[in-house]
PDB file of C-alpha atoms in Angstrom:
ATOM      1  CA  UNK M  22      89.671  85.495  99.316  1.00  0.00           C
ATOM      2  CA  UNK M  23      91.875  88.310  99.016  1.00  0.00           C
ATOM      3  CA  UNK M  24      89.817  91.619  99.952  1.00  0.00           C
ATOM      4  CA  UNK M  25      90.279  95.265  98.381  1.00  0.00           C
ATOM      5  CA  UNK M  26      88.416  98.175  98.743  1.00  0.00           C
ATOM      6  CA  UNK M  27      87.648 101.354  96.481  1.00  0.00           C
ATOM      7  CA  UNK M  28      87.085 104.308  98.511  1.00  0.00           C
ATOM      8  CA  UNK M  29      85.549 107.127  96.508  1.00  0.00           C
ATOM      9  CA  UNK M  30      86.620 110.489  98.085  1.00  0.00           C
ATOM     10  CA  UNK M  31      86.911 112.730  95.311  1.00  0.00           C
ATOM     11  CA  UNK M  32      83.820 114.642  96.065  1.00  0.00           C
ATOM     12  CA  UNK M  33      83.669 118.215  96.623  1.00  0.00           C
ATOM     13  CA  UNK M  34      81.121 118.034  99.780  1.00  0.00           C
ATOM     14  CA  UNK M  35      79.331 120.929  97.959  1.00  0.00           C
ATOM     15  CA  UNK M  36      75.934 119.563  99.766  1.00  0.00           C
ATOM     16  CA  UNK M  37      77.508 120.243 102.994  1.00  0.00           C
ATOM     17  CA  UNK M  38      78.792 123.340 102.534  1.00  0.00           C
ATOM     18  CA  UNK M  39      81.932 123.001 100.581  1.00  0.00           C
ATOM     19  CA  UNK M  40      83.884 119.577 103.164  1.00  0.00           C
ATOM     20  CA  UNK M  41      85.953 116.820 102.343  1.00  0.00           C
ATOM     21  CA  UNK M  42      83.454 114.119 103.795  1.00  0.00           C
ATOM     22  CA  UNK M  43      86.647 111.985 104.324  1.00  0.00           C
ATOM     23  CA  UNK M  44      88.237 113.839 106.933  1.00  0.00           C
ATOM     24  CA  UNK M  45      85.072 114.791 108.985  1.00  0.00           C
ATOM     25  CA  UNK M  46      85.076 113.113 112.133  1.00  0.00           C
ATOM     26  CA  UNK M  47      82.673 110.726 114.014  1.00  0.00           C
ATOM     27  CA  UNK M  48      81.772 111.225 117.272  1.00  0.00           C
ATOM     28  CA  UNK M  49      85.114 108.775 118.630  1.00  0.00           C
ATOM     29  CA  UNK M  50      86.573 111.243 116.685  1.00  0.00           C
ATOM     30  CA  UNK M  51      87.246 109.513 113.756  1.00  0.00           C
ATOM     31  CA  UNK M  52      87.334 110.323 110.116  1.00  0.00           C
ATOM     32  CA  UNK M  53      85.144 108.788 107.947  1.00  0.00           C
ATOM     33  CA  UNK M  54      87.834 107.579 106.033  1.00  0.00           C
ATOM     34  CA  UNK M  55      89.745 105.706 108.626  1.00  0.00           C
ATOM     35  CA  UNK M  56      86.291 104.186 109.942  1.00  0.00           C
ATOM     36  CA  UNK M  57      85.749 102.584 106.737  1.00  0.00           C
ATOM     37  CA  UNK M  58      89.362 101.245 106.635  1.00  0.00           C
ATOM     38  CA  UNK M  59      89.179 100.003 110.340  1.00  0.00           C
ATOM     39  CA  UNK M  60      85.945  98.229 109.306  1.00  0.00           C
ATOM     40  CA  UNK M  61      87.254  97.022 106.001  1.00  0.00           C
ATOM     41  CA  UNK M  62      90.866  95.817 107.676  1.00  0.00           C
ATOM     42  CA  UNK M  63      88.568  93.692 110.753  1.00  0.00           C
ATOM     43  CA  UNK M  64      87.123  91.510 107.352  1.00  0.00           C
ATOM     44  CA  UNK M  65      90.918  91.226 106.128  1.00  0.00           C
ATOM     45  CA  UNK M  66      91.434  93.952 103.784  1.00  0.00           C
ATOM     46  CA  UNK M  67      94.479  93.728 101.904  1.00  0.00           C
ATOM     47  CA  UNK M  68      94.018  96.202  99.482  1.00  0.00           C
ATOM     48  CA  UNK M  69      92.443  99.928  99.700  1.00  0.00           C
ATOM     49  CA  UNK M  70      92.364 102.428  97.004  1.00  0.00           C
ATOM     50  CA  UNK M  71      90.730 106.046  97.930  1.00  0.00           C
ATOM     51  CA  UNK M  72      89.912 108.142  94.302  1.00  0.00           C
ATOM     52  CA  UNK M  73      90.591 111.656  95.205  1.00  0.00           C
ATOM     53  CA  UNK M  74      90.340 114.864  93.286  1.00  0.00           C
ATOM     54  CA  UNK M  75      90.073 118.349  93.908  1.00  0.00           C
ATOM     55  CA  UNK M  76      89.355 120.592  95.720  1.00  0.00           C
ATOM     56  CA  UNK M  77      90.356 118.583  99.378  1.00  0.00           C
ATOM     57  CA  UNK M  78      92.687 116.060  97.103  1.00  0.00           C
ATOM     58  CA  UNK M  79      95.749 116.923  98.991  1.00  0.00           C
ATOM     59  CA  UNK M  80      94.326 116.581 102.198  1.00  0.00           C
ATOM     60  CA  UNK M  81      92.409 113.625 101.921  1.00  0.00           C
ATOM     61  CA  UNK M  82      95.132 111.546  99.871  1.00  0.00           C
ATOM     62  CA  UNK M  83      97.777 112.954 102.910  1.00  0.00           C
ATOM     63  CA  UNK M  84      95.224 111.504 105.296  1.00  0.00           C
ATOM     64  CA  UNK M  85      94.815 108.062 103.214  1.00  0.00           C
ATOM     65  CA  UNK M  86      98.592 107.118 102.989  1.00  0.00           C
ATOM     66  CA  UNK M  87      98.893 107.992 107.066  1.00  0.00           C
ATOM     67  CA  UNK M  88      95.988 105.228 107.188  1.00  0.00           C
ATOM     68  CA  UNK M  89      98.366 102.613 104.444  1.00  0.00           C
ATOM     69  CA  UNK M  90      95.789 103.110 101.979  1.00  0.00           C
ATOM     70  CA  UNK M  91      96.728 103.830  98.156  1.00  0.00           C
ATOM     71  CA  UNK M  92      95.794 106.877  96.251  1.00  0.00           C
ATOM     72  CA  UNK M  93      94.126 107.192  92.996  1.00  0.00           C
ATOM     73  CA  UNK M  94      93.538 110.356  91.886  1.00  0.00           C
ATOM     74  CA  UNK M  95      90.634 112.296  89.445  1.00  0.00           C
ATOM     75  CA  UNK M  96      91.354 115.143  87.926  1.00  0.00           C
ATOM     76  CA  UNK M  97      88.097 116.109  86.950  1.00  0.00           C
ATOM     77  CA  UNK M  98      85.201 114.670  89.952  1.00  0.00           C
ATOM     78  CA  UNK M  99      82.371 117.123  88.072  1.00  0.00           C
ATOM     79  CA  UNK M 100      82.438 113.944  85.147  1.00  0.00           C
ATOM     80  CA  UNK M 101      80.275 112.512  87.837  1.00  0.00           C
ATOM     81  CA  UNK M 102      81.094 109.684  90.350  1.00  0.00           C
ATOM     82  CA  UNK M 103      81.340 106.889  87.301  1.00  0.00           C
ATOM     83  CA  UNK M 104      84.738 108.312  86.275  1.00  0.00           C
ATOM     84  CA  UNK M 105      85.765 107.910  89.919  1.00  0.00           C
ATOM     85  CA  UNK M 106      84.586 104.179  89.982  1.00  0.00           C
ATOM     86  CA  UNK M 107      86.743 104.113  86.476  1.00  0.00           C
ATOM     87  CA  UNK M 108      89.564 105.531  88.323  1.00  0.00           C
ATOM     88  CA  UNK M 109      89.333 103.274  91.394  1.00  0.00           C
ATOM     89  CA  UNK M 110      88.532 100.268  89.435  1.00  0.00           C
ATOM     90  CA  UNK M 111      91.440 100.566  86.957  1.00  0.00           C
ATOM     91  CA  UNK M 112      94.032 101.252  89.757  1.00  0.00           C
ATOM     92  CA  UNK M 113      92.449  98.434  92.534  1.00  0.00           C
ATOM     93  CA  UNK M 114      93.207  95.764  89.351  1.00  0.00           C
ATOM     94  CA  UNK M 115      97.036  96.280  89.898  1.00  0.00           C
ATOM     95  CA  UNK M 116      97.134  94.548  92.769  1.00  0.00           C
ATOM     96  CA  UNK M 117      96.290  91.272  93.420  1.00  0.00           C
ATOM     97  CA  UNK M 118      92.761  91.559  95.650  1.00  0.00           C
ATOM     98  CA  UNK M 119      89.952  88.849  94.359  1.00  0.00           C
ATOM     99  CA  UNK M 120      87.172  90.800  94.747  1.00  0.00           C
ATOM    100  CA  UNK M 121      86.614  94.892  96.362  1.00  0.00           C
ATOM    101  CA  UNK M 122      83.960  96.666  98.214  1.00  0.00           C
ATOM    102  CA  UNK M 123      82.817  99.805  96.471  1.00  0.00           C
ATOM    103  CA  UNK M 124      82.549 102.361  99.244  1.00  0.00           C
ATOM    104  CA  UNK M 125      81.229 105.713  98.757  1.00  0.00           C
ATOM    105  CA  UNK M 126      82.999 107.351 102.061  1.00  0.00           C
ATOM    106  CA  UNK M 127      80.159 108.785 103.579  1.00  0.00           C
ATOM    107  CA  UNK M 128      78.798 105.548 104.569  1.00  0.00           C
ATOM    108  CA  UNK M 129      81.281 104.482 107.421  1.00  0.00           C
ATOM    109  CA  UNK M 130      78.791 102.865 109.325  1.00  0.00           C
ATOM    110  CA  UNK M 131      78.815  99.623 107.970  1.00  0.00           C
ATOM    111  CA  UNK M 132      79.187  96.599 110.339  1.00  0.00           C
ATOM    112  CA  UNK M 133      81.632  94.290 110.049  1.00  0.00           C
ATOM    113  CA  UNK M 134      78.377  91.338 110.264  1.00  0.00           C
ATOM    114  CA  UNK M 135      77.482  93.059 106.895  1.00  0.00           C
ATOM    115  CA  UNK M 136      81.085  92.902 105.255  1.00  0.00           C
ATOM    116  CA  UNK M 137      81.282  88.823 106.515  1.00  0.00           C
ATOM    117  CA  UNK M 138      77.588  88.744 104.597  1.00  0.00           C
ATOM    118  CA  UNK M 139      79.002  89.970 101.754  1.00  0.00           C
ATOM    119  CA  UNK M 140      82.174  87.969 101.610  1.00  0.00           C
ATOM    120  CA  UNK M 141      79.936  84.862 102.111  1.00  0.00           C
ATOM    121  CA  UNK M 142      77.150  85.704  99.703  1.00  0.00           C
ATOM    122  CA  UNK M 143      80.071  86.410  96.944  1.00  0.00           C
ATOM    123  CA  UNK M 144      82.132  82.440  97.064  1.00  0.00           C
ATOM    124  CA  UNK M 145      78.991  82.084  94.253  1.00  0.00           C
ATOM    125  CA  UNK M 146      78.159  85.399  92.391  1.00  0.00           C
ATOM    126  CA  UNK M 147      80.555  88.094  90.810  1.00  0.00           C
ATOM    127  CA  UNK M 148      78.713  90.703  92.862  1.00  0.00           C
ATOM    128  CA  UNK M 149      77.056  90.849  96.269  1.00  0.00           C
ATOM    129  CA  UNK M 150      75.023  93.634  97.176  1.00  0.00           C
ATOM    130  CA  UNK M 151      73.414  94.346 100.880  1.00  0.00           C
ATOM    131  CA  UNK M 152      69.746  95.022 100.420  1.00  0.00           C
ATOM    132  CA  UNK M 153      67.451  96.742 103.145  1.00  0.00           C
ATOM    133  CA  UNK M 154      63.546  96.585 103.034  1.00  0.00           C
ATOM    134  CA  UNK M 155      64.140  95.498  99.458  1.00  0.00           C
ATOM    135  CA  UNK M 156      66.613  97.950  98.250  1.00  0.00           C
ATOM    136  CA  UNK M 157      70.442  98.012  97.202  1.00  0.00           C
ATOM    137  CA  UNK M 158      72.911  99.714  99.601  1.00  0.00           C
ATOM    138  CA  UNK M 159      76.558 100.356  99.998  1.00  0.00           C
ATOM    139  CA  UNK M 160      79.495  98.793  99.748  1.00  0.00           C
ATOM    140  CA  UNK M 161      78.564  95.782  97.062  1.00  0.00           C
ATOM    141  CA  UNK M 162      81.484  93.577  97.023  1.00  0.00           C
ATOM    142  CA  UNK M 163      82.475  92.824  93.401  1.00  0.00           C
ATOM    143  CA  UNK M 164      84.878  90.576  92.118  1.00  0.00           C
ATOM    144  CA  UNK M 165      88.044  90.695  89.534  1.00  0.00           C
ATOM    145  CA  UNK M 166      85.796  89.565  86.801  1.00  0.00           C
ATOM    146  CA  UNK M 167      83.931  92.669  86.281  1.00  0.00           C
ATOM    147  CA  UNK M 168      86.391  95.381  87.104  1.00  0.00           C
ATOM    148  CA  UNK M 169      87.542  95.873  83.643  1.00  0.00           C
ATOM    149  CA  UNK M 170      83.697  96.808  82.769  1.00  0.00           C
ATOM    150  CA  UNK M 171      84.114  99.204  85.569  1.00  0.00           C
ATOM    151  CA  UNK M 172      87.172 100.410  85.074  1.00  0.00           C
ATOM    152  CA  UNK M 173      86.103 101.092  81.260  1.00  0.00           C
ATOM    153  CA  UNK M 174      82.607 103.112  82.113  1.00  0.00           C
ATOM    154  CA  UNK M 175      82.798 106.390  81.258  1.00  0.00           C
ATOM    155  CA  UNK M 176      79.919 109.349  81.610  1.00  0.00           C
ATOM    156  CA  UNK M 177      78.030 110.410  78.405  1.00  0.00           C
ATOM    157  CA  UNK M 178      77.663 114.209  77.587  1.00  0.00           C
TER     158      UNK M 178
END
């Protein structure tokens, strides 16, 4: 299966202070964003789109193409993180990945175990999700079929 990924980095890091979470730096100093693309590339990513907007947009896309990742960009993150998961969505479908991980950047800790879960778990659904003590987490792996719903979901007023 051919693997993608759709980074969303197009937050303004306003709960931290005003930081683009995807250049902050893990203690093997690190970004966030290239410890999710390490992780994602050890499970055989082929594809990685990272939705960027303002106001770290320049930076963080800058940082992205250094890592081989594409760039999607939103103009307006404030529409709430559904118009970035449009963005990502609409611009992952150009290529030809079979199914993406939805990856919120400031989760880079994911293992690599977790990603191989997922990979399994999807050969016979069009999503797979991890779950911990009974609840959803990040990145669900979701395949071509539903990326058009995604890529058409919009935020209501």
């Amino acid at each position: 299966m051919k693997l993608g990924a759709v980074i969303l980095a197009a937050g303004s890091g306003s709960r931290l202070g005003g930081v683009a979470k995807a250049l902050l730096t893990r203690p093997d100093e690190r970004t966030y964003l290239e410890q999710v693309a390490t992780t994602a590339r050890a499970v055989g990513l082929v594809d990685g789109v990272v939705v960027i907007g303002p106001p770290y947009g320049d930076a963080v896309a800058g940082h992205a193409r250094t890592l081989g990742l594409r760039v999607a960009v939103n103009g307006d993150p404030g529409r709430g993180m559904a118009s970035s998961v449009a963005i990502g969505f609409a611009a992952i479908a150009e290529g030809d990945a079979e199914a993406a991980w939805l990856w919120p950047v400031d989760h880079p800790d994911v293992r690599v175990e977790t990603l191989l879960r997922l990979v399994a778990a999807k050969q016979n659904h069009d999503v797979a999700q991890p779950r911990f003590d009974g609840r959803g987490g990040h990145p669900p792996l979701i395949g071509r079929a539903v990326w058009p719903r995604l890529a058409a979901c919009a935020v209501l007023d």
